[in-house]
């Protein structure tokens, strides 16, 4: 069984790498097309190609992360970074999608530690926050999505922060909440049909959080 799992992980990792190279070429060439004078219809087609390519690249990256986690080969890369700017930049990267849906998107990091230099894996933290915000925007039709960061505990060697992402979206029934962090799982099949997605993002984000000695949970009203 272990040999079969190893073979599966190796196959997924190899295929993901092989797919990512031509996909990046497609995205680059399509961007060059979008930089040219286009009719409104042509620009719409090119934007659809770009959006679909970005969604596929995100899926490929999730699969790569999953195979590394399963193989025990994913390691965190620690370095110094400023907490506030990282959170704000991540929120800004989703602002276009929120604006297109008429949603209010904001974040709050207390001024006392907004510019505080911390040590951690900035890329993985950004990936977690981006995943949570993106889900908030995806499942919210009106209202707001906002992020808060609060200092929760301090010891001689560590500082613990609590990141919370709120939204006024569709909510999740209490009995469905345990499914939220399962791999390749949505709370129900209609959610997949309506909103898309593989259910990988939250599962991977939860594992990243646990690798950082943290945890992840949900509170919701359906």
Coordinates of C-alpha atoms in Angstrom, one line a residue:
X1 CA 0.0 0.0 0.0
X2 CA 2.8 2.4 0.9
X3 CA 4.5 1.6 -2.5
X4 CA 1.3 2.4 -4.3
X5 CA 0.9 5.7 -2.4
X6 CA 4.5 6.6 -3.2
X7 CA 4.0 5.8 -6.9
X8 CA 0.8 7.9 -6.9
X9 CA 2.5 10.9 -5.3
X10 CA 5.5 10.6 -7.7
X11 CA 3.1 10.4 -10.7
X12 CA 1.1 13.5 -9.6
X13 CA 4.3 15.4 -8.9
X14 CA 5.8 14.6 -12.3
X15 CA 2.6 15.3 -14.2
X16 CA 2.1 18.6 -12.4
X17 CA 5.6 19.8 -13.3
X18 CA 5.1 18.7 -16.9
X19 CA 1.8 20.6 -17.1
X20 CA 3.1 23.8 -15.4
X21 CA 5.8 24.6 -18.0
X22 CA 3.5 24.7 -21.1
X23 CA 0.8 26.4 -19.0
X24 CA 3.1 29.2 -18.1
X25 CA 4.0 29.6 -21.8
X26 CA 0.3 29.8 -22.7
X27 CA -0.3 32.5 -20.0
X28 CA 2.7 34.5 -21.2
X29 CA 1.7 34.4 -24.9
X30 CA -1.8 35.2 -24.0
X31 CA -0.6 38.2 -22.0
X32 CA 1.3 39.4 -25.1
X33 CA -1.9 39.1 -27.1
X34 CA -3.8 41.1 -24.4
X35 CA -1.2 43.9 -24.7
X36 CA -2.1 44.3 -28.4
X37 CA -5.0 46.5 -29.8
X38 CA -8.0 44.2 -29.6
X39 CA -11.7 44.4 -30.2
X40 CA -14.0 44.2 -27.1
X41 CA -14.9 40.6 -28.1
X42 CA -11.3 39.6 -28.6
X43 CA -10.3 41.0 -25.2
X44 CA -13.1 39.1 -23.5
X45 CA -11.9 35.9 -25.1
X46 CA -8.3 36.6 -24.0
X47 CA -9.4 37.4 -20.5
X48 CA -11.3 34.1 -20.3
X49 CA -8.2 32.3 -21.4
X50 CA -6.1 34.1 -18.7
X51 CA -8.6 33.5 -15.9
X52 CA -9.0 29.8 -16.8
X53 CA -5.2 29.4 -17.0
X54 CA -4.7 31.0 -13.6
X55 CA -7.3 28.7 -12.1
X56 CA -5.5 25.7 -13.6
X57 CA -2.1 26.8 -12.4
X58 CA -3.5 27.2 -8.9
X59 CA -4.8 23.7 -9.0
X60 CA -1.5 22.4 -10.2
X61 CA 0.3 24.2 -7.4
X62 CA -2.1 22.7 -4.9
X63 CA -1.5 19.2 -6.2
X64 CA 2.3 19.8 -6.0
X65 CA 1.9 21.0 -2.4
X66 CA -0.3 18.0 -1.6
X67 CA 2.3 15.5 -3.0
X68 CA 5.1 17.1 -1.0
X69 CA 3.0 17.0 2.2
X70 CA 2.1 13.4 1.7
X71 CA 5.8 12.5 1.0
X72 CA 6.9 14.5 4.0
X73 CA 9.1 16.6 1.8
X74 CA 7.5 20.0 2.2
X75 CA 9.7 22.2 4.4
X76 CA 8.9 25.7 5.7
X77 CA 11.4 28.5 4.8
X78 CA 11.8 30.9 7.6
X79 CA 12.9 34.5 7.3
X80 CA 12.1 38.0 8.6
X81 CA 9.1 39.9 7.2
X82 CA 6.8 42.7 8.3
X83 CA 3.4 41.4 9.3
X84 CA 1.1 44.3 8.3
X85 CA 2.4 44.8 4.8
X86 CA 2.2 41.1 4.0
X87 CA -1.5 40.9 5.1
X88 CA -2.4 44.2 3.3
X89 CA -0.7 43.2 0.1
X90 CA -2.5 39.8 0.1
X91 CA -5.8 41.6 0.6
X92 CA -5.1 44.0 -2.2
X93 CA -4.3 41.1 -4.6
X94 CA -8.0 40.0 -4.3
X95 CA -9.5 43.5 -4.4
X96 CA -10.3 43.3 -8.1
X97 CA -12.4 40.2 -7.7
X98 CA -14.2 41.7 -4.7
X99 CA -14.9 45.0 -6.5
X100 CA -16.3 43.2 -9.5
X101 CA -18.9 41.6 -7.2
X102 CA -19.6 44.9 -5.4
X103 CA -18.2 43.6 -2.1
X104 CA -16.4 45.6 0.5
X105 CA -12.9 44.1 1.3
X106 CA -10.8 45.4 4.1
X107 CA -8.3 44.4 6.8
X108 CA -7.1 45.6 10.2
X109 CA -3.7 45.0 11.8
X110 CA -3.2 47.0 15.0
X111 CA -0.7 49.9 14.7
X112 CA 1.3 48.5 17.7
X113 CA 2.5 45.6 15.6
X114 CA 1.6 46.4 12.0
X115 CA 5.3 47.0 11.1
X116 CA 6.7 44.5 13.6
X117 CA 9.4 42.3 12.1
X118 CA 8.5 38.6 12.6
X119 CA 10.2 35.3 11.7
X120 CA 8.3 32.8 9.7
X121 CA 7.4 31.4 6.3
X122 CA 6.0 34.5 4.6
X123 CA 5.0 32.7 1.4
X124 CA 3.1 30.0 3.1
X125 CA 1.4 32.5 5.4
X126 CA 0.4 34.5 2.4
X127 CA -0.9 31.4 0.7
X128 CA -3.1 30.6 3.7
X129 CA -4.5 34.1 4.0
X130 CA -5.1 34.3 0.2
X131 CA -7.0 31.0 0.2
X132 CA -9.3 32.2 3.0
X133 CA -9.9 35.6 1.5
X134 CA -10.5 34.1 -1.9
X135 CA -13.1 31.6 -0.5
X136 CA -14.8 34.5 1.3
X137 CA -15.1 36.5 -1.9
X138 CA -16.2 33.4 -3.9
X139 CA -19.1 32.5 -1.5
X140 CA -20.2 36.0 -0.7
X141 CA -22.8 37.7 -3.0
X142 CA -23.3 40.9 -1.2
X143 CA -21.9 42.6 1.9
X144 CA -18.2 42.4 3.0
X145 CA -15.1 40.3 3.6
X146 CA -12.6 41.5 6.1
X147 CA -9.5 40.3 7.8
X148 CA -8.2 41.0 11.3
X149 CA -4.9 40.2 12.9
X150 CA -4.5 40.2 16.7
X151 CA -1.6 39.3 18.9
X152 CA -2.7 36.5 21.1
X153 CA 0.3 35.3 23.2
X154 CA 3.9 36.2 23.8
X155 CA 6.7 34.1 25.3
X156 CA 10.4 34.5 25.5
X157 CA 10.9 32.8 22.1
X158 CA 7.6 33.1 20.3
X159 CA 4.7 35.4 19.4
X160 CA 1.4 33.9 18.5
X161 CA -1.0 35.8 16.2
X162 CA -4.6 35.1 15.4
X163 CA -5.8 35.7 11.9
X164 CA -9.5 35.9 11.3
X165 CA -11.4 36.2 8.0
X166 CA -15.0 37.2 8.2
X167 CA -17.6 37.3 5.4
X168 CA -21.3 37.8 4.9
X169 CA -21.6 34.8 2.6
X170 CA -23.8 31.8 2.3
X171 CA -22.6 30.2 5.5
X172 CA -22.0 26.5 6.3
X173 CA -24.4 24.3 8.3
X174 CA -23.0 22.9 11.6
X175 CA -23.2 19.3 10.4
X176 CA -21.3 20.2 7.2
X177 CA -18.4 22.0 8.9
X178 CA -16.3 18.9 9.6
X179 CA -16.1 18.3 5.9
X180 CA -14.6 21.7 5.2
X181 CA -10.9 20.7 5.7
X182 CA -11.1 17.3 3.9
X183 CA -9.1 16.9 0.7
X184 CA -11.1 16.9 -2.5
X185 CA -14.3 17.7 -0.5
X186 CA -16.9 20.3 -0.7
X187 CA -19.7 20.6 1.8
X188 CA -22.1 19.3 -0.8
X189 CA -22.1 18.5 -4.5
X190 CA -24.2 21.5 -5.4
X191 CA -21.5 23.8 -4.1
X192 CA -19.0 22.3 -6.5
X193 CA -21.4 22.7 -9.4
X194 CA -22.2 26.3 -8.5
X195 CA -18.9 27.7 -7.4
X196 CA -16.3 25.3 -8.7
X197 CA -13.1 24.3 -6.8
X198 CA -11.5 21.0 -5.8
X199 CA -11.6 21.4 -2.0
X200 CA -7.8 21.2 -1.8
X201 CA -7.0 24.7 -0.8
X202 CA -8.4 24.7 2.7
X203 CA -7.0 21.2 3.4
X204 CA -3.6 22.3 2.4
X205 CA -3.9 25.6 4.3
X206 CA -4.8 23.8 7.5
X207 CA -1.8 21.6 7.2
X208 CA 0.5 24.6 6.6
X209 CA -1.0 26.2 9.8
X210 CA -0.3 23.1 11.8
X211 CA 3.3 23.0 10.4
X212 CA 3.6 26.5 11.8
X213 CA 2.4 25.2 15.3
X214 CA -1.0 26.8 14.7
X215 CA -4.5 25.5 14.0
X216 CA -7.4 26.4 11.8
X217 CA -11.1 26.3 12.4
X218 CA -14.5 27.7 11.4
X219 CA -17.5 29.4 12.9
X220 CA -20.5 29.8 10.7
X221 CA -24.3 30.2 10.5
X222 CA -26.0 28.7 7.5

